[in-house]
PDB file of C-alpha atoms in Angstrom:
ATOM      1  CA  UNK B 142      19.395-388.400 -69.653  1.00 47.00           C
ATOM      2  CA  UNK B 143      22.282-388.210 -72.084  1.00 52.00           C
ATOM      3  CA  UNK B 144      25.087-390.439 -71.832  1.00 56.00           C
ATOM      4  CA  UNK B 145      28.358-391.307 -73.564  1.00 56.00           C
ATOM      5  CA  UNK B 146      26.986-394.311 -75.707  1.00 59.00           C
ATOM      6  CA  UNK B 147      24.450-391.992 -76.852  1.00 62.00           C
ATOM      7  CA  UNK B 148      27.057-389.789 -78.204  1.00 61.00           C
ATOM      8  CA  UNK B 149      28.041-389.369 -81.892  1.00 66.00           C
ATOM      9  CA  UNK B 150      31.939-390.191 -82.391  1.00 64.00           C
ATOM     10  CA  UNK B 151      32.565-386.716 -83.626  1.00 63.00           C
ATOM     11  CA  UNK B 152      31.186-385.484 -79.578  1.00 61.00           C
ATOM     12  CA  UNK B 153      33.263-387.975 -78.460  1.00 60.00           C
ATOM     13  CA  UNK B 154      36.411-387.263 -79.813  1.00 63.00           C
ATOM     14  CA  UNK B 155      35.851-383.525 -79.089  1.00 64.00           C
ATOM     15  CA  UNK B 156      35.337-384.235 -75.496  1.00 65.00           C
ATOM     16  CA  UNK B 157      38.526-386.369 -75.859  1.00 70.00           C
ATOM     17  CA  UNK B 158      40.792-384.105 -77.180  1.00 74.00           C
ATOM     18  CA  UNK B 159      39.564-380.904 -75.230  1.00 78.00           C
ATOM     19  CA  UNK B 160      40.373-383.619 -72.066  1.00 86.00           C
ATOM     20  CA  UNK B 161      43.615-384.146 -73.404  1.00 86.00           C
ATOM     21  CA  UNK B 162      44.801-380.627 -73.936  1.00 90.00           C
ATOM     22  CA  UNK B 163      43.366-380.084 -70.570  1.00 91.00           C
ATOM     23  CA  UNK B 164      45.393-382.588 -68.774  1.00 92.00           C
ATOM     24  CA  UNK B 165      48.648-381.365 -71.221  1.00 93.00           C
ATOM     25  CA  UNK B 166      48.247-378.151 -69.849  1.00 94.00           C
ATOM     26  CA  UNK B 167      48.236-379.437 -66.339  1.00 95.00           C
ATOM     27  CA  UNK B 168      51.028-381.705 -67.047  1.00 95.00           C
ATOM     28  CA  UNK B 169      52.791-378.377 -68.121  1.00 95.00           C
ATOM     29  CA  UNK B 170      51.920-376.104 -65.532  1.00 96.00           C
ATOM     30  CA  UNK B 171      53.273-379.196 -62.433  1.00 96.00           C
ATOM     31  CA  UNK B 172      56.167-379.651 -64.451  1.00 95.00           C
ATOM     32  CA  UNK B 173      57.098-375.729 -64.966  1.00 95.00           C
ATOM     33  CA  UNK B 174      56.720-375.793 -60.762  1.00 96.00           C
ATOM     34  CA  UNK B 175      58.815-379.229 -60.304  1.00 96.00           C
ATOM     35  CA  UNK B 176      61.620-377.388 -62.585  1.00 94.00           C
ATOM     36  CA  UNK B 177      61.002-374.464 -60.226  1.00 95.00           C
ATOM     37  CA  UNK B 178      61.423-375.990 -56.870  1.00 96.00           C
ATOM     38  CA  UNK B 179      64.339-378.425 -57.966  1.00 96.00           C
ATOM     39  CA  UNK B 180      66.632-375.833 -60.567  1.00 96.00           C
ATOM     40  CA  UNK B 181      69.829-377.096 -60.058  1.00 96.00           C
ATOM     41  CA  UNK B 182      69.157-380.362 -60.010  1.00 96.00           C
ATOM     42  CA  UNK B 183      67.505-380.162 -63.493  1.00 96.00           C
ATOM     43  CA  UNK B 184      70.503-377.529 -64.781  1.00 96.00           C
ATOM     44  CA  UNK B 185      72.883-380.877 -63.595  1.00 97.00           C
ATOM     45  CA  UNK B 186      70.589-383.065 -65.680  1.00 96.00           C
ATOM     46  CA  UNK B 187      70.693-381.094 -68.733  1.00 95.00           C
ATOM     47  CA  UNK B 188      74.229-380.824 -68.484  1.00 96.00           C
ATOM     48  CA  UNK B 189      74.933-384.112 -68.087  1.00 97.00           C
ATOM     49  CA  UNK B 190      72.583-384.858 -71.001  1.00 96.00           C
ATOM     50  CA  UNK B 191      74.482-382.083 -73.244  1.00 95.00           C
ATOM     51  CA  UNK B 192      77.680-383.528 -72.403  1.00 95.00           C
ATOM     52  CA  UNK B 193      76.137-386.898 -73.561  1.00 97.00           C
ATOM     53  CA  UNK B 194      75.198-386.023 -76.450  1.00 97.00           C
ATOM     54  CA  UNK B 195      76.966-383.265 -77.794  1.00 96.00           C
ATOM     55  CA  UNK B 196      76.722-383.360 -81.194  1.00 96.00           C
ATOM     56  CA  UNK B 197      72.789-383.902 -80.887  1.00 96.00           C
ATOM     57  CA  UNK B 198      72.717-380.595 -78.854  1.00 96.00           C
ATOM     58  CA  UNK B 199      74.425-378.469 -80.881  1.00 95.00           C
ATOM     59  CA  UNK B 200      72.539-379.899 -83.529  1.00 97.00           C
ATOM     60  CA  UNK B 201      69.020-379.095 -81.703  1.00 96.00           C
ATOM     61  CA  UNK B 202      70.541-375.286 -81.157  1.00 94.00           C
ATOM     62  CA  UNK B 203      71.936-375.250 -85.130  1.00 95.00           C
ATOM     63  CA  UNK B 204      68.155-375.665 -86.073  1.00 96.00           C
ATOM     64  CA  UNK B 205      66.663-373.411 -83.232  1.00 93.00           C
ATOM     65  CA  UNK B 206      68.736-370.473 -84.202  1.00 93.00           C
ATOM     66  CA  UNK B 207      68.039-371.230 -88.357  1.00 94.00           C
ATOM     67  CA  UNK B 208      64.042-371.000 -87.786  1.00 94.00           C
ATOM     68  CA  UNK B 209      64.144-368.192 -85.330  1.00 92.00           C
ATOM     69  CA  UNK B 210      66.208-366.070 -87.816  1.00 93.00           C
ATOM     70  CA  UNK B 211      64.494-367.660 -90.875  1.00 95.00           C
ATOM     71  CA  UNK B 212      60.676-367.038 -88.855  1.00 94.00           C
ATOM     72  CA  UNK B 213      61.654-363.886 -86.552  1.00 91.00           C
ATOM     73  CA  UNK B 214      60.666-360.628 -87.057  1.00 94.00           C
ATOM     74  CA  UNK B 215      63.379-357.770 -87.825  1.00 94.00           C
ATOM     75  CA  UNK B 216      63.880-356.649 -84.475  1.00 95.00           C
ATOM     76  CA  UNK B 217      63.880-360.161 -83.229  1.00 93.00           C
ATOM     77  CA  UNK B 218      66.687-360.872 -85.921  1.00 94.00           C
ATOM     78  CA  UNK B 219      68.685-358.133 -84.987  1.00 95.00           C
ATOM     79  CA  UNK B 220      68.412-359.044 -80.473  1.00 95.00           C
ATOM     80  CA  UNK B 221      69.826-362.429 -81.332  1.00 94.00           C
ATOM     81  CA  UNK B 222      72.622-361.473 -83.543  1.00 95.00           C
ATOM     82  CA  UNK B 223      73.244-358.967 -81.097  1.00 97.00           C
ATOM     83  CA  UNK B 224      73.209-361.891 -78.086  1.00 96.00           C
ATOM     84  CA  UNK B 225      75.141-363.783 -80.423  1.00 95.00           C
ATOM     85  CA  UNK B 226      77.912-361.006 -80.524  1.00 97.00           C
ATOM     86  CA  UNK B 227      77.659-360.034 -76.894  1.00 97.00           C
ATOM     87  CA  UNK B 228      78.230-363.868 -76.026  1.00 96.00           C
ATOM     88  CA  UNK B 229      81.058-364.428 -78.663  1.00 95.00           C
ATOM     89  CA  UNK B 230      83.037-360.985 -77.090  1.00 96.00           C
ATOM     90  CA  UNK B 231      82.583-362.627 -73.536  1.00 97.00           C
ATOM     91  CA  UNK B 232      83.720-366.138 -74.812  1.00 96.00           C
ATOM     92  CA  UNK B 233      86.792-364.683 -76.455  1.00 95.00           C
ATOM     93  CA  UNK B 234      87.945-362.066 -73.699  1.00 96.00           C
ATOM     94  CA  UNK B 235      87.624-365.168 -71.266  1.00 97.00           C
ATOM     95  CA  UNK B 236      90.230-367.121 -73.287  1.00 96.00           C
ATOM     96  CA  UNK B 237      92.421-364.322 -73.822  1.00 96.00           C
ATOM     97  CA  UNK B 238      92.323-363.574 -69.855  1.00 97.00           C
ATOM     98  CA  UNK B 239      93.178-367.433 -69.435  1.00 97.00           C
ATOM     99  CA  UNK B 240      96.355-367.200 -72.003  1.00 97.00           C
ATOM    100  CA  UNK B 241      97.636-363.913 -70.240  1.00 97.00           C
ATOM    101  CA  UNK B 242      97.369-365.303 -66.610  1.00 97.00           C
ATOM    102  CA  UNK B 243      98.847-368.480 -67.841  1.00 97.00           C
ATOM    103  CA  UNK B 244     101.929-366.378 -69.344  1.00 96.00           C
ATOM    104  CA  UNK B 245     102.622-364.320 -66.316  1.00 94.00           C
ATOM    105  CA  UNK B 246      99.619-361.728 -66.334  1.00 95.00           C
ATOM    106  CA  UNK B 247      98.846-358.706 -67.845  1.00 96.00           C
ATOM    107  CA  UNK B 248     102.677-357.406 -68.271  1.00 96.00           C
ATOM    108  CA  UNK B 249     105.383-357.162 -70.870  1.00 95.00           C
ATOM    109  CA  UNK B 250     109.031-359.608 -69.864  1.00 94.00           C
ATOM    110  CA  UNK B 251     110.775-356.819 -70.805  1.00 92.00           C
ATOM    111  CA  UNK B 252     109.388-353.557 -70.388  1.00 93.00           C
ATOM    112  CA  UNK B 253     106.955-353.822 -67.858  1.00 93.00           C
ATOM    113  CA  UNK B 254     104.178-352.152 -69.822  1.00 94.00           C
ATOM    114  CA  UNK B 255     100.738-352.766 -68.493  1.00 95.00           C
ATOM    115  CA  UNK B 256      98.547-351.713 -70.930  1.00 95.00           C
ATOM    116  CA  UNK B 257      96.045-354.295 -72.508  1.00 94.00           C
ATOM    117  CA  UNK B 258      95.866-352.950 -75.390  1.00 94.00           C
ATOM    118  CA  UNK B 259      99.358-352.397 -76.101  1.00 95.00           C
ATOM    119  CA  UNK B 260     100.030-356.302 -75.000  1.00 95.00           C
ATOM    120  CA  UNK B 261     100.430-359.809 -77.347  1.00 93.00           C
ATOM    121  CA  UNK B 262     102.080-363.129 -77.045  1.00 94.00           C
ATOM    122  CA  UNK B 263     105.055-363.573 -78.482  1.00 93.00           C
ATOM    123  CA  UNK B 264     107.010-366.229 -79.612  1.00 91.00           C
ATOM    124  CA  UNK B 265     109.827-366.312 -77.800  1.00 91.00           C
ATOM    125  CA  UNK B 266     112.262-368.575 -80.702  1.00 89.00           C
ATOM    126  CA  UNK B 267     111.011-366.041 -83.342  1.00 87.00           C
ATOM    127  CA  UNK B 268     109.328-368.837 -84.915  1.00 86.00           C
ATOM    128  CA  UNK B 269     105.533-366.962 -85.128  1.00 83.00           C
ATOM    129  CA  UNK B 270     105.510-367.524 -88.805  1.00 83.00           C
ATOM    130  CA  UNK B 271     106.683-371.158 -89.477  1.00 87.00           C
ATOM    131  CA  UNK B 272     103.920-372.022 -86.558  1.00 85.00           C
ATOM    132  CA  UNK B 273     101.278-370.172 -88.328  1.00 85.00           C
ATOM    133  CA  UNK B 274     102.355-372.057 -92.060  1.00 87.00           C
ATOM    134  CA  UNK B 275     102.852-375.541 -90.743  1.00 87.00           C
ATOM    135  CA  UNK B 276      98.986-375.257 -89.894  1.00 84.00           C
ATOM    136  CA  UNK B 277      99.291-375.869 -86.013  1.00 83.00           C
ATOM    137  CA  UNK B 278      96.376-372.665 -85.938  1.00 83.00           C
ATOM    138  CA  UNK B 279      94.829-370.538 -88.389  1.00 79.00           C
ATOM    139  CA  UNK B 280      95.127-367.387 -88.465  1.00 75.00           C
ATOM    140  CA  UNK B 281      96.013-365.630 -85.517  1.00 75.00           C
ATOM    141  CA  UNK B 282      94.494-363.516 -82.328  1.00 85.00           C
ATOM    142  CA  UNK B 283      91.346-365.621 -80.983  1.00 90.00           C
ATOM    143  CA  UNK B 284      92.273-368.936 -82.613  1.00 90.00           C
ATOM    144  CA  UNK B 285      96.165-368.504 -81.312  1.00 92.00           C
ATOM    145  CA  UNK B 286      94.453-367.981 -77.580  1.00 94.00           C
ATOM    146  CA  UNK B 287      92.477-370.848 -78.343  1.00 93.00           C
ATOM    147  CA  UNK B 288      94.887-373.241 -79.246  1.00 93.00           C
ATOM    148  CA  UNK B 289      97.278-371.979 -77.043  1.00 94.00           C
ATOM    149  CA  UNK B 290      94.512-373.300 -74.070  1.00 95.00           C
ATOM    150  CA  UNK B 291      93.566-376.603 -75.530  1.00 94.00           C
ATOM    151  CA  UNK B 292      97.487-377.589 -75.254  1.00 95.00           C
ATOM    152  CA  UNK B 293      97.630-376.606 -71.648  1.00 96.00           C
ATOM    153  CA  UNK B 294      99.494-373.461 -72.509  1.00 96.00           C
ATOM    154  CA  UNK B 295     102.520-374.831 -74.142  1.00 95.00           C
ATOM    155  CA  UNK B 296     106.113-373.308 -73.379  1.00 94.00           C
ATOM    156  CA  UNK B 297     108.024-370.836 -75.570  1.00 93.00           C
ATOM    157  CA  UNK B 298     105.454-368.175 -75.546  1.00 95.00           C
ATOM    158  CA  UNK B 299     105.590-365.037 -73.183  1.00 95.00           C
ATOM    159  CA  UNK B 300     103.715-361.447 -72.909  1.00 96.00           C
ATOM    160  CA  UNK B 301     105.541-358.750 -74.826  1.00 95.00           C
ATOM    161  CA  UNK B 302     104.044-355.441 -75.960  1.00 95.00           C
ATOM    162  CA  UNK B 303     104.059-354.407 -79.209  1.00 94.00           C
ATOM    163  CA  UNK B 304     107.221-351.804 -78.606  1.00 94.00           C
ATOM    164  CA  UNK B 305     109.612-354.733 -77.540  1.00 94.00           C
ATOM    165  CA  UNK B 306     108.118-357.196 -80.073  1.00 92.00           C
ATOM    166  CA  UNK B 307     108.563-355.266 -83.307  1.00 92.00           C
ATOM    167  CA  UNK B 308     112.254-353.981 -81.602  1.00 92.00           C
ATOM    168  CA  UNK B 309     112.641-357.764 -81.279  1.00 90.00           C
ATOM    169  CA  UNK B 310     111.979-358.353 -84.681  1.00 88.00           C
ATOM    170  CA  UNK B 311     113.664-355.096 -85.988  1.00 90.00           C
ATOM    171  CA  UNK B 312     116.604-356.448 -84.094  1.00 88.00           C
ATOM    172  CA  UNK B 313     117.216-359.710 -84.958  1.00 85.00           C
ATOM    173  CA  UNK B 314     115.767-361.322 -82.017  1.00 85.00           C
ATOM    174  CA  UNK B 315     116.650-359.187 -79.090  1.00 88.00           C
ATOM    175  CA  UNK B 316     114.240-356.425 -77.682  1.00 87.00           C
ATOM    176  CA  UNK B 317     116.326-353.131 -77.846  1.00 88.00           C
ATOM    177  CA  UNK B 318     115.606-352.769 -73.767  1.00 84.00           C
ATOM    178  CA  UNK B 319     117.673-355.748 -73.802  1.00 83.00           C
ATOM    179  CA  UNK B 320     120.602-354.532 -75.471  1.00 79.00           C
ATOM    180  CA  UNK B 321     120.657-351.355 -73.335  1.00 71.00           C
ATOM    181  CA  UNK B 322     120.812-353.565 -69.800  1.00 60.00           C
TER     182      UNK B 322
END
């Protein structure tokens, strides 16, 4: 009859550590079905945690995203850069669809245009340029919208398209539609 004292330590640690990763793996598989049964409960948790400890988190995703493009294959590289983009583009129409709503929707003051493409905020006291120098934003387009939302959507700013705004500007200040009315 063999028994454990009979064992050599180097048995005994195998039989250990093959027990261990055993019971890991079962620890794993009952805590992939906990996570399972109670999802939004653990998506609050995280949340809550993230919100805890921001800088920690983005931290933890700063060094996830360096190994996977440092490690990854080229294909693997090239799907994350590409989720990357695909989330920035979402992130950035969002905020721009916030600023227009804020400033009376998709439609120019003046002319009524409704074309997206053809629409901007303007600044209504022709002061685009001092704002832009005294460093309240840089640059212009996304990081505009974005400040625009973290000060609660300030007032002075309206929807113009780009006809009435370079008429405005062409015109000292007054949209030509406006001189016509």
């Amino acid at each position: 009859m063999y028994n454990d004292y009979m064992k050599t330590p180097s048995q005994a640690e195998s039989e250990d550590s093959h027990d261990a990763e055993r019971r890991k793996a079962e620890n794993r598989k009952a805590a992939a079905r906990y996570r399972e049964r109670n999802r939004a409960k653990v998506n609050q948790r995280m949340r809550d945690w993230r919100d805890a400890n921001r800088e920690k988190s983005r931290e933890h995703a700063r060094n996830w995203r360096n190994r996977k493009l440092a490690n990854g294959s080229p294909e693997e590289v090239a799907a994350i850069r590409a989720a990357e983009s695909a989330k920035t583009k979402r992130n950035n129409d969002r905020c721009r669809d916030e600023v227009f709503e804020a400033y009376g929707g998709y439609k120019c003051n003046c002319c009524e245009e409704t074309e997206r493409m053809f629409l901007s905020i303007d600044h209504v006291n022709n002061d685009g340029a001092e704002e832009r120098k005294s460093g309240k934003y840089s640059g212009s387009g996304t990081a505009f919208y974005t400040w625009l939302r973290k000060n609660n959507f300030p007032f002075g700013y309206q929807v113009l398209c780009m006809n009435c705004q370079i008429g405005k500007h062409k015109n000292g200040g007054v949209c030509p539609h406006q001189q016509k009315a």
